[in-house]
């Protein structure tokens, strides 16, 4: 069973408590997908120059955010890990001479559990979290994802969790998205649907309003896209399944990659 890969925006941590079109979409997506044997998530909230891999048999829940309602800190997502899947991932990294490090006891950050809590609320599917390196080139990030592509044939679901537009300094109270945010997302959509790697890899020079959408201090939220795309290199098909916005600029979207 070969599953598609996804890029999924995880938005604000408050998404875990919200009931809206986007969270209901995530719930339906989890119900509609064939049951994965395991889930591998490249998380924007684990940025490291070395490739890191969780190897836990059971995960704790990280509450890696501040100033939120008390209810947020009571939420848990007690998903199991899969040490054998972690070992398989490490073997593939080793095969491609990628320096990597197994990590025990980190727990799942909110970039992982907020979306999985909506998609698979029973928390009964094994999860392996992987770091990203926002300082690598997009082509390197893509190649790391491609190293793991064989696991898609083994029932593994890959998710890149981040945000194509994630600039907390430009959030507003507007109900409607800013024009520049729409323009950036549409450029990404056109490039993704064409699987135009030269343009996407040069997004910092070619995409409109890129400095607003992907500020230098927030690049880690954009790059999970390339890792997820790499796992889908064989088919090179991209479909935007939903597009929404919060706070005027926070882009909430899901891309299926196959």
PDB file of N, CA, C and O in Angstrom, residues 5-6 10-11 33 46 63 67 88 97 114 138-140 153 165 167 191 197 211 215 234 239 242 244 248:
ATOM      1  N   UNK A   5       2.233  11.517   0.151  1.00  0.00           N
ATOM      2  CA  UNK A   5       2.866  12.363   1.165  1.00  0.00           C
ATOM      3  C   UNK A   5       2.088  13.673   1.234  1.00  0.00           C
ATOM      4  O   UNK A   5       1.300  13.995   0.331  1.00  0.00           O
ATOM      5  N   UNK A   6       2.331  14.446   2.289  1.00  0.00           N
ATOM      6  CA  UNK A   6       1.599  15.691   2.465  1.00  0.00           C
ATOM      7  C   UNK A   6       2.505  16.782   3.024  1.00  0.00           C
ATOM      8  O   UNK A   6       3.419  16.503   3.800  1.00  0.00           O
ATOM      9  N   UNK A  10       0.535  23.734  10.171  1.00  0.00           N
ATOM     10  CA  UNK A  10       0.023  23.459  11.516  1.00  0.00           C
ATOM     11  C   UNK A  10      -0.464  24.722  12.223  1.00  0.00           C
ATOM     12  O   UNK A  10      -1.011  24.634  13.323  1.00  0.00           O
ATOM     13  N   UNK A  11      -0.292  25.890  11.616  1.00  0.00           N
ATOM     14  CA  UNK A  11      -0.879  27.110  12.150  1.00  0.00           C
ATOM     15  C   UNK A  11      -0.444  27.428  13.567  1.00  0.00           C
ATOM     16  O   UNK A  11       0.649  27.090  14.012  1.00  0.00           O
ATOM     17  N   UNK A  33      -7.999   8.462   4.570  1.00  0.00           N
ATOM     18  CA  UNK A  33      -6.764   7.793   4.176  1.00  0.00           C
ATOM     19  C   UNK A  33      -6.774   6.325   4.596  1.00  0.00           C
ATOM     20  O   UNK A  33      -7.326   5.986   5.647  1.00  0.00           O
ATOM     21  N   UNK A  46      11.695  21.538  14.858  1.00  0.00           N
ATOM     22  CA  UNK A  46      12.911  20.792  15.202  1.00  0.00           C
ATOM     23  C   UNK A  46      13.946  21.108  14.138  1.00  0.00           C
ATOM     24  O   UNK A  46      14.118  20.379  13.181  1.00  0.00           O
ATOM     25  N   UNK A  63       4.896  20.632  25.219  1.00  0.00           N
ATOM     26  CA  UNK A  63       4.099  21.863  25.182  1.00  0.00           C
ATOM     27  C   UNK A  63       5.086  23.012  24.976  1.00  0.00           C
ATOM     28  O   UNK A  63       5.397  23.771  25.890  1.00  0.00           O
ATOM     29  N   UNK A  67       2.265  31.278  27.023  1.00  0.00           N
ATOM     30  CA  UNK A  67       1.223  32.290  27.072  1.00  0.00           C
ATOM     31  C   UNK A  67      -0.116  31.866  26.519  1.00  0.00           C
ATOM     32  O   UNK A  67      -0.950  32.718  26.182  1.00  0.00           O
ATOM     33  N   UNK A  88      15.142   1.701  10.359  1.00  0.00           N
ATOM     34  CA  UNK A  88      15.082   1.628   8.893  1.00  0.00           C
ATOM     35  C   UNK A  88      15.415   2.988   8.281  1.00  0.00           C
ATOM     36  O   UNK A  88      16.125   3.081   7.280  1.00  0.00           O
ATOM     37  N   UNK A  97      24.958   8.214   2.871  1.00  0.00           N
ATOM     38  CA  UNK A  97      26.051   8.968   3.501  1.00  0.00           C
ATOM     39  C   UNK A  97      25.582  10.284   4.126  1.00  0.00           C
ATOM     40  O   UNK A  97      26.306  11.295   4.089  1.00  0.00           O
ATOM     41  N   UNK A 114      -0.182  18.630  16.999  1.00  0.00           N
ATOM     42  CA  UNK A 114      -1.387  19.426  16.763  1.00  0.00           C
ATOM     43  C   UNK A 114      -2.149  18.907  15.547  1.00  0.00           C
ATOM     44  O   UNK A 114      -3.378  18.752  15.586  1.00  0.00           O
ATOM     45  N   UNK A 138      17.443  24.174  -0.691  1.00  0.00           N
ATOM     46  CA  UNK A 138      16.235  23.420  -0.997  1.00  0.00           C
ATOM     47  C   UNK A 138      16.504  22.088  -1.704  1.00  0.00           C
ATOM     48  O   UNK A 138      15.828  21.098  -1.443  1.00  0.00           O
ATOM     49  N   UNK A 139      17.498  22.063  -2.581  1.00  0.00           N
ATOM     50  CA  UNK A 139      17.793  20.807  -3.284  1.00  0.00           C
ATOM     51  C   UNK A 139      18.303  19.746  -2.317  1.00  0.00           C
ATOM     52  O   UNK A 139      17.980  18.557  -2.462  1.00  0.00           O
ATOM     53  N   UNK A 140      19.084  20.145  -1.315  1.00  0.00           N
ATOM     54  CA  UNK A 140      19.548  19.186  -0.310  1.00  0.00           C
ATOM     55  C   UNK A 140      18.381  18.685   0.529  1.00  0.00           C
ATOM     56  O   UNK A 140      18.297  17.490   0.853  1.00  0.00           O
ATOM     57  N   UNK A 153       6.260   2.777  -0.056  1.00  0.00           N
ATOM     58  CA  UNK A 153       5.750   1.496  -0.543  1.00  0.00           C
ATOM     59  C   UNK A 153       5.495   0.514   0.592  1.00  0.00           C
ATOM     60  O   UNK A 153       4.969  -0.572   0.354  1.00  0.00           O
ATOM     61  N   UNK A 165       3.300  30.402   4.619  1.00  0.00           N
ATOM     62  CA  UNK A 165       3.411  31.789   5.071  1.00  0.00           C
ATOM     63  C   UNK A 165       3.300  31.756   6.590  1.00  0.00           C
ATOM     64  O   UNK A 165       2.267  31.390   7.138  1.00  0.00           O
ATOM     65  N   UNK A 167       4.715  34.357   9.240  1.00  0.00           N
ATOM     66  CA  UNK A 167       5.435  35.537   9.722  1.00  0.00           C
ATOM     67  C   UNK A 167       4.627  36.133  10.867  1.00  0.00           C
ATOM     68  O   UNK A 167       3.674  36.890  10.650  1.00  0.00           O
ATOM     69  N   UNK A 191       3.714  26.820  -9.165  1.00  0.00           N
ATOM     70  CA  UNK A 191       5.006  26.140  -9.268  1.00  0.00           C
ATOM     71  C   UNK A 191       4.913  24.693  -8.803  1.00  0.00           C
ATOM     72  O   UNK A 191       5.528  23.793  -9.391  1.00  0.00           O
ATOM     73  N   UNK A 197      10.804  22.451 -10.147  1.00  0.00           N
ATOM     74  CA  UNK A 197      11.855  22.473  -9.136  1.00  0.00           C
ATOM     75  C   UNK A 197      12.822  23.643  -9.288  1.00  0.00           C
ATOM     76  O   UNK A 197      13.199  24.253  -8.280  1.00  0.00           O
ATOM     77  N   UNK A 211       9.895  38.000   1.131  1.00  0.00           N
ATOM     78  CA  UNK A 211      10.454  38.473   2.403  1.00  0.00           C
ATOM     79  C   UNK A 211       9.382  38.591   3.475  1.00  0.00           C
ATOM     80  O   UNK A 211       9.661  38.399   4.653  1.00  0.00           O
ATOM     81  N   UNK A 215      10.207  35.054   6.109  1.00  0.00           N
ATOM     82  CA  UNK A 215      11.289  35.877   6.646  1.00  0.00           C
ATOM     83  C   UNK A 215      12.480  35.016   7.038  1.00  0.00           C
ATOM     84  O   UNK A 215      12.337  33.809   7.290  1.00  0.00           O
ATOM     85  N   UNK A 234       9.051  10.379  -7.304  1.00  0.00           N
ATOM     86  CA  UNK A 234       8.758   9.443  -8.396  1.00  0.00           C
ATOM     87  C   UNK A 234       7.545   9.889  -9.201  1.00  0.00           C
ATOM     88  O   UNK A 234       7.549   9.885 -10.436  1.00  0.00           O
ATOM     89  N   UNK A 239      -1.372  18.369  -5.412  1.00  0.00           N
ATOM     90  CA  UNK A 239      -2.753  18.836  -5.414  1.00  0.00           C
ATOM     91  C   UNK A 239      -3.037  19.597  -4.126  1.00  0.00           C
ATOM     92  O   UNK A 239      -2.861  19.059  -3.030  1.00  0.00           O
ATOM     93  N   UNK A 242      -6.878  22.153   0.373  1.00  0.00           N
ATOM     94  CA  UNK A 242      -7.607  23.198   1.088  1.00  0.00           C
ATOM     95  C   UNK A 242      -6.695  24.414   1.219  1.00  0.00           C
ATOM     96  O   UNK A 242      -5.468  24.283   1.268  1.00  0.00           O
ATOM     97  N   UNK A 244      -6.879  28.128   3.463  1.00  0.00           N
ATOM     98  CA  UNK A 244      -7.568  29.022   4.389  1.00  0.00           C
ATOM     99  C   UNK A 244      -6.539  29.972   4.984  1.00  0.00           C
ATOM    100  O   UNK A 244      -5.327  29.789   4.805  1.00  0.00           O
ATOM    101  N   UNK A 248      -5.174  37.265   8.911  1.00  0.00           N
ATOM    102  CA  UNK A 248      -4.795  38.054   7.754  1.00  0.00           C
ATOM    103  C   UNK A 248      -3.679  37.494   6.904  1.00  0.00           C
ATOM    104  O   UNK A 248      -3.669  37.674   5.685  1.00  0.00           O
TER     105      UNK A 248
END
